[in-house]
């Protein structure tokens, strides 16, 4: 058995090691929590920016298509739809037009035929239909290049070198790249003006951000490819512009959801199952949107504040609080439907329906932080049925 001195020394050493381990564990848990928040914020930002970008491109394509259908058939009106359609499909357009000599050279490669065109895109003119084929050829060539090694083609030139030369010629002759350069030169002064406007923009209300973003989008909508053109302007405040669009898109989505909830009316012709499913679906969307905003509120709010973008609407005292309050309307509609069903039919399903109604009421109560007088009255009407009717 160890003497007391040595025993105490070992005990103290173990206590210190335990404390150090606990401190490391707490630090790692905090870092893990911060990383999870950051990942959630970035995912939400990417999702919102993609949705906003697709919405803008879709609007631009519709505007250009309507202009094209009106009778304008010159080359300048056709170039933008090609780029827009290629971008909507998520493809990087490198080569909208091939010279005849390049087509003849590509016969030796024999790339696979292009896939069928999407049915939702109307490509009635031959000049418009050529772009997807060129994109497919470019991809086939670059894919083949990685597998063909040092094999020699019929002309005695190594295939990789042949492919690289061909791809380089396609890129240099690409009408798409030419259009980007043309837009960069033509709109240079106007883009510098927009840069100054974005950098100096300050707002007192999120609705002002919506108006400003719509204006910026409209000013940039004439560019063949906004991202590609703006890359030629190093001073373009991309972080602030993207944050403005993110904030405007998030706010607009939440406001649209609030409007949908406040305008919801239960259709008496719907069956009980249909009615409660509609209400439950709205509540699920509401909870998901609110919870998503609350998860990223701290980090996103700090970024918005640094960029002078309104962020108070993300608080419970702002739009988020209004959304939680709007859920009481759904609770009332749900409980009224259950109450009406119990009063009309009752019977063997009474216990299950009562539990279903009370469970939904409890969910809303926890989500909203309580009931107002009108919702509480509706709940008491439901509660009376459980106390007035005998249990079966």
C-alpha positions as a printed NumPy array, in Angstrom:
array([[  0.   ,   0.   ,   0.   ],
       [  1.306,   3.494,  -0.99 ],
       [  2.118,   6.065,   1.694],
       [ -0.384,   8.862,   2.164],
       [  1.846,  11.425,   0.449],
       [  2.212,   9.413,  -2.741],
       [ -1.477,   8.478,  -2.705],
       [ -2.513,  12.154,  -2.478],
       [ -0.077,  13.052,  -5.234],
       [ -1.563,  10.47 ,  -7.626],
       [ -5.069,  11.602,  -6.739],
       [ -4.245,  15.236,  -7.464],
       [ -2.639,  14.267, -10.764],
       [ -5.747,  12.311, -11.802],
       [ -8.019,  15.215, -10.804],
       [ -5.961,  17.628, -12.91 ],
       [ -6.047,  15.272, -15.89 ],
       [ -9.813,  14.901, -15.52 ],
       [-10.302,  18.667, -15.356],
       [ -8.111,  19.167, -18.428],
       [-10.082,  16.516, -20.311],
       [-13.374,  18.126, -19.363],
       [-12.133,  21.525, -20.507],
       [-11.013,  20.09 , -23.847],
       [-14.351,  18.334, -24.215],
       [-16.268,  21.583, -23.541],
       [-14.096,  23.429, -26.054],
       [-14.649,  20.766, -28.722],
       [-18.402,  20.758, -28.097],
       [-18.52 ,  24.546, -28.485],
       [-16.515,  24.373, -31.718],
       [-18.803,  21.62 , -32.991],
       [-21.865,  23.728, -32.187],
       [-20.392,  26.758, -33.962],
       [-19.511,  24.679, -37.012],
       [-23.03 ,  23.241, -37.192],
       [-24.498,  26.736, -37.081],
       [-22.141,  27.913, -39.801],
       [-22.982,  24.905, -42.023],
       [-26.707,  25.533, -41.551],
       [-26.23 ,  29.209, -42.41 ],
       [-24.212,  28.452, -45.523],
       [-26.695,  25.82 , -46.706],
       [-29.587,  28.224, -46.271],
       [-27.64 ,  30.978, -48.048],
       [-26.763,  28.726, -51.002],
       [-30.344,  27.488, -51.265],
       [-31.788,  31.   , -51.172],
       [-29.287,  32.369, -53.677],
       [-29.983,  29.495, -56.063],
       [-33.738,  30.046, -55.789],
       [-33.32 ,  33.772, -56.321],
       [-30.937,  33.244, -59.258],
       [-33.279,  30.758, -60.956],
       [-36.241,  33.096, -60.474],
       [-34.357,  35.973, -62.085],
       [-33.163,  33.849, -64.99 ],
       [-36.664,  32.5  , -65.551],
       [-38.104,  36.032, -65.641],
       [-35.389,  37.141, -68.041],
       [-35.976,  34.184, -70.329],
       [-39.738,  34.867, -70.43 ],
       [-39.081,  38.528, -71.269],
       [-36.632,  37.642, -74.017],
       [-38.833,  34.881, -75.386],
       [-41.841,  37.196, -75.605],
       [-39.695,  39.749, -77.405],
       [-38.453,  37.062, -79.765],
       [-41.985,  35.773, -80.493],
       [-43.024,  39.334, -81.326],
       [-41.07 ,  39.206, -84.566],
       [-37.485,  40.238, -83.746],
       [-35.239,  37.698, -85.436],
       [-31.87 ,  39.456, -85.756],
       [-28.775,  37.88 , -84.208],
       [-28.544,  40.232, -81.233],
       [-31.94 ,  39.157, -79.955],
       [-31.103,  35.484, -80.206],
       [-27.854,  35.438, -78.283],
       [-29.325,  36.063, -74.844],
       [-31.932,  33.256, -74.893],
       [-29.193,  30.747, -75.742],
       [-27.167,  31.757, -72.726],
       [-30.153,  31.963, -70.436],
       [-31.376,  28.523, -71.407],
       [-27.946,  27.017, -70.988],
       [-27.591,  28.602, -67.574],
       [-31.032,  27.454, -66.433],
       [-29.977,  23.88 , -67.088],
       [-26.94 ,  24.463, -64.909],
       [-24.38 ,  24.065, -67.759],
       [-21.365,  26.294, -68.34 ],
       [-21.611,  27.449, -71.943],
       [-18.253,  27.564, -73.663],
       [-18.976,  27.126, -77.35 ],
       [-22.336,  28.176, -78.841],
       [-20.981,  28.103, -82.478],
       [-18.497,  25.836, -84.237],
       [-16.748,  26.679, -87.468],
       [-17.268,  24.19 , -90.318],
       [-13.59 ,  23.131, -90.183],
       [-13.918,  22.196, -86.554],
       [-16.975,  20.096, -87.297],
       [-15.087,  18.205, -89.984],
       [-12.155,  17.559, -87.663],
       [-14.439,  16.275, -84.935],
       [-15.672,  13.433, -87.164],
       [-12.504,  11.488, -86.364],
       [-13.347,  11.627, -82.668],
       [-16.952,  10.436, -83.194],
       [-18.455,  11.726, -79.954],
       [-21.765,  10.278, -78.76 ],
       [-24.923,  11.962, -80.012],
       [-26.339,  14.737, -77.81 ],
       [-29.206,  13.928, -75.46 ],
       [-32.761,  14.936, -76.407],
       [-33.651,  18.558, -75.71 ],
       [-35.83 ,  19.284, -72.669],
       [-39.502,  19.261, -73.544],
       [-40.207,  22.376, -71.496],
       [-37.888,  24.55 , -73.625],
       [-39.22 ,  25.72 , -76.958],
       [-36.479,  25.796, -79.589],
       [-38.246,  26.386, -82.855],
       [-35.33 ,  27.955, -84.774],
       [-32.293,  26.073, -86.034],
       [-29.865,  28.759, -84.872],
       [-31.102,  28.341, -81.296],
       [-30.911,  24.547, -81.299],
       [-27.207,  24.433, -82.146],
       [-25.927,  25.524, -78.715],
       [-26.736,  22.35 , -76.708],
       [-25.054,  20.209, -79.356],
       [-21.863,  22.197, -79.136],
       [-21.878,  21.966, -75.337],
       [-22.295,  18.2  , -75.572],
       [-19.444,  17.936, -78.09 ],
       [-17.168,  19.994, -75.855],
       [-17.917,  17.757, -72.873],
       [-17.42 ,  14.598, -74.907],
       [-14.044,  15.828, -76.142],
       [-12.785,  16.806, -72.704],
       [-13.941,  13.46 , -71.317],
       [-12.232,  11.508, -74.087],
       [ -9.015,  13.452, -73.591],
       [ -8.505,  11.963, -70.134],
       [ -8.821,   8.374, -71.45 ],
       [ -7.029,   8.383, -74.799],
       [ -3.483,   8.714, -73.392],
       [ -0.836,   9.119, -76.053],
       [ -2.684,   7.349, -78.864],
       [ -1.968,   8.749, -82.318],
       [ -4.776,   9.767, -84.669],
       [ -4.825,   9.167, -88.434],
       [ -2.851,  12.35 , -89.176],
       [  0.003,  11.325, -86.884],
       [ -0.836,  13.938, -84.216],
       [ -1.24 ,  12.773, -80.615],
       [ -4.901,  12.765, -79.616],
       [ -4.503,  14.762, -76.36 ],
       [ -2.682,  17.531, -78.198],
       [ -5.32 ,  17.453, -80.937],
       [ -8.103,  17.705, -78.383],
       [ -6.424,  20.548, -76.502],
       [ -5.917,  22.51 , -79.701],
       [ -9.496,  21.889, -80.748],
       [-10.9  ,  22.914, -77.357],
       [ -8.739,  26.02 , -77.347],
       [-10.018,  26.978, -80.773],
       [-13.612,  26.388, -79.67 ],
       [-13.151,  28.566, -76.585],
       [-11.424,  31.385, -78.465],
       [-14.045,  31.4  , -81.19 ],
       [-16.952,  30.979, -78.829],
       [-19.709,  33.476, -79.398],
       [-20.509,  33.198, -75.733],
       [-17.102,  34.465, -74.668],
       [-17.308,  37.132, -77.314],
       [-20.654,  38.262, -75.915],
       [-19.204,  38.446, -72.391],
       [-16.314,  40.601, -73.587],
       [-18.72 ,  42.776, -75.553],
       [-20.986,  43.269, -72.515],
       [-17.971,  44.059, -70.332],
       [-16.835,  46.815, -72.662],
       [-20.281,  48.175, -73.525],
       [-21.598,  48.383, -69.956],
       [-18.342,  49.252, -68.173],
       [-19.375,  52.77 , -67.111],
       [-22.84 ,  51.669, -66.019],
       [-21.455,  48.78 , -63.937],
       [-19.037,  51.154, -62.218],
       [-22.071,  53.303, -61.414],
       [-23.875,  50.253, -59.954],
       [-20.797,  49.365, -57.899],
       [-20.886,  52.79 , -56.241],
       [-24.617,  52.443, -55.565],
       [-24.273,  49.01 , -53.911],
       [-21.301,  50.063, -51.803],
       [-23.027,  53.233, -50.558],
       [-26.472,  51.661, -50.025],
       [-27.932,  51.935, -46.503],
       [-31.439,  50.982, -45.436],
       [-33.77 ,  51.545, -42.525],
       [-36.34 ,  48.882, -43.425],
       [-36.157,  45.49 , -45.147],
       [-38.804,  46.595, -47.672],
       [-36.281,  49.135, -48.982],
       [-33.873,  46.247, -49.598],
       [-36.504,  44.474, -51.691],
       [-36.975,  47.569, -53.847],
       [-33.228,  48.088, -54.239],
       [-32.596,  44.437, -55.191],
       [-35.349,  44.553, -57.824],
       [-33.72 ,  47.656, -59.303],
       [-30.238,  46.093, -59.354],
       [-31.578,  42.896, -60.933],
       [-33.355,  44.884, -63.599],
       [-30.201,  46.893, -64.36 ],
       [-28.132,  43.709, -64.729],
       [-30.748,  41.674, -66.593],
       [-29.469,  42.731, -70.019],
       [-26.089,  41.053, -69.466],
       [-25.559,  37.785, -71.303],
       [-24.17 ,  36.221, -68.088],
       [-24.154,  38.402, -65.005],
       [-21.617,  36.415, -62.975],
       [-19.194,  36.037, -65.888],
       [-19.324,  39.738, -66.772],
       [-18.991,  40.957, -63.178],
       [-15.874,  38.808, -62.683],
       [-14.138,  41.361, -64.893],
       [-14.845,  44.044, -62.28 ],
       [-12.703,  43.336, -59.192],
       [-14.382,  46.137, -57.243],
       [-17.862,  44.615, -57.573],
       [-19.045,  44.198, -53.923],
       [-20.112,  40.591, -54.359],
       [-20.476,  39.841, -50.641],
       [-22.815,  42.77 , -50.025],
       [-24.782,  42.243, -53.258],
       [-25.308,  38.544, -52.469],
       [-26.307,  39.349, -48.885],
       [-28.824,  41.935, -50.091],
       [-30.356,  39.387, -52.438],
       [-30.365,  36.729, -49.73 ],
       [-32.114,  39.037, -47.246],
       [-34.681,  40.192, -49.807],
       [-35.383,  36.614, -50.928],
       [-35.737,  35.289, -47.358],
       [-38.002,  38.14 , -46.325],
       [-40.156,  37.797, -49.427],
       [-40.54 ,  34.048, -48.881],
       [-41.608,  34.511, -45.257],
       [-44.035,  37.32 , -46.131],
       [-45.62 ,  35.184, -48.86 ],
       [-46.048,  32.355, -46.359],
       [-47.623,  34.72 , -43.84 ],
       [-50.045,  35.984, -46.49 ],
       [-50.964,  32.409, -47.407],
       [-51.687,  31.54 , -43.771],
       [-53.707,  34.673, -43.038],
       [-55.791,  34.167, -46.177],
       [-56.43 ,  30.479, -45.455],
       [-60.108,  29.541, -45.254],
       [-61.385,  26.109, -44.382],
       [-63.591,  24.718, -47.135],
       [-66.651,  23.025, -45.554],
       [-66.919,  20.778, -48.614],
       [-63.552,  19.168, -47.833],
       [-63.587,  16.003, -45.778],
       [-62.118,  16.087, -42.295],
       [-58.984,  14.3  , -43.49 ],
       [-58.44 ,  16.729, -46.371],
       [-59.035,  19.765, -44.163],
       [-56.651,  18.798, -41.366],
       [-53.979,  17.716, -43.863],
       [-54.036,  21.161, -45.504],
       [-53.74 ,  22.872, -42.129],
       [-50.973,  20.521, -40.976],
       [-49.045,  21.093, -44.203],
       [-49.154,  24.869, -43.719],
       [-48.021,  24.542, -40.116],
       [-45.137,  22.238, -41.085],
       [-43.922,  24.744, -43.681],
       [-44.253,  27.57 , -41.168],
       [-42.284,  25.767, -38.456],
       [-39.563,  24.749, -40.91 ],
       [-39.157,  28.317, -42.198],
       [-39.136,  29.899, -38.75 ],
       [-36.77 ,  27.308, -37.27 ],
       [-34.412,  27.668, -40.227],
       [-34.292,  31.435, -39.767],
       [-33.763,  31.141, -36.009],
       [-30.88 ,  28.678, -36.475],
       [-28.88 ,  31.124, -38.573],
       [-30.179,  34.321, -36.956],
       [-27.115,  35.102, -34.828],
       [-24.474,  34.662, -37.531],
       [-26.587,  36.073, -40.357],
       [-27.788,  38.994, -38.262],
       [-24.197,  39.959, -37.453],
       [-23.257,  39.841, -41.135],
       [-26.284,  41.936, -42.118],
       [-25.473,  44.448, -39.397],
       [-21.871,  44.764, -40.632],
       [-23.147,  45.403, -44.17 ],
       [-25.818,  47.889, -42.991],
       [-28.671,  45.587, -43.997],
       [-31.791,  45.555, -41.759],
       [-31.896,  42.39 , -39.648],
       [-34.451,  43.175, -36.91 ],
       [-37.183,  41.44 , -38.939],
       [-35.517,  38.139, -37.974],
       [-36.286,  38.701, -34.289],
       [-39.393,  37.632, -32.376],
       [-40.326,  41.297, -32.245],
       [-40.3  ,  41.434, -36.055],
       [-41.591,  39.222, -38.845],
       [-40.697,  35.976, -37.045],
       [-42.977,  36.973, -34.175],
       [-45.76 ,  37.824, -36.625],
       [-45.404,  34.408, -38.246],
       [-45.648,  32.643, -34.9  ],
       [-48.751,  34.633, -34.08 ],
       [-50.302,  33.77 , -37.447],
       [-50.117,  30.081, -36.529],
       [-52.954,  30.713, -34.045],
       [-55.245,  31.085, -37.041],
       [-54.335,  27.553, -38.099],
       [-54.96 ,  26.273, -34.574],
       [-58.439,  27.781, -34.569],
       [-59.335,  26.27 , -37.942],
       [-58.047,  22.849, -36.878],
       [-59.858,  22.794, -33.517],
       [-63.113,  24.042, -35.056],
       [-63.025,  21.217, -37.589],
       [-62.449,  18.619, -34.864],
       [-65.165,  20.14 , -32.656],
       [-67.671,  20.152, -35.507],
       [-66.86 ,  16.523, -36.347],
       [-67.295,  15.408, -32.738],
       [-70.582,  17.286, -32.345],
       [-71.926,  15.925, -35.632],
       [-70.744,  12.314, -35.554],
       [-69.042,  11.583, -32.237],
       [-69.136,   7.85 , -31.701],
       [-66.263,   5.433, -31.521],
       [-63.757,   7.876, -32.982],
       [-64.339,  10.445, -30.239],
       [-61.221,   9.634, -28.221],
       [-58.866,   9.609, -31.201],
       [-60.239,  12.832, -32.67 ],
       [-60.106,  14.594, -29.322],
       [-56.483,  13.576, -28.843],
       [-55.684,  14.661, -32.402],
       [-57.198,  18.098, -31.875],
       [-55.572,  18.656, -28.473],
       [-52.184,  17.494, -29.774],
       [-52.266,  20.032, -32.609],
       [-53.432,  22.762, -30.201],
       [-50.545,  21.932, -27.867],
       [-48.029,  22.065, -30.746],
       [-49.207,  25.539, -31.763],
       [-49.296,  26.677, -28.141],
       [-45.632,  25.741, -27.675],
       [-44.629,  27.178, -31.046],
       [-46.385,  30.531, -30.602],
       [-45.677,  30.8  , -26.886],
       [-49.348,  30.742, -25.873],
       [-52.904,  31.501, -27.081],
       [-54.787,  34.74 , -27.531],
       [-58.355,  35.136, -26.261],
       [-60.006,  33.961, -29.473],
       [-57.854,  30.835, -29.747],
       [-58.342,  30.046, -26.065],
       [-62.118,  30.302, -26.535],
       [-61.952,  27.839, -29.453],
       [-59.89 ,  25.476, -27.31 ],
       [-62.431,  25.643, -24.471],
       [-65.215,  24.739, -26.9  ],
       [-63.275,  21.619, -27.822],
       [-62.555,  20.892, -24.172],
       [-66.274,  21.029, -23.262],
       [-66.963,  18.037, -25.485],
       [-64.494,  15.849, -23.607],
       [-66.111,  16.717, -20.264],
       [-69.751,  16.747, -21.332],
       [-69.876,  13.403, -23.171],
       [-69.457,  10.06 , -21.351],
       [-66.362,   8.037, -22.135],
       [-66.967,   4.904, -24.202]])
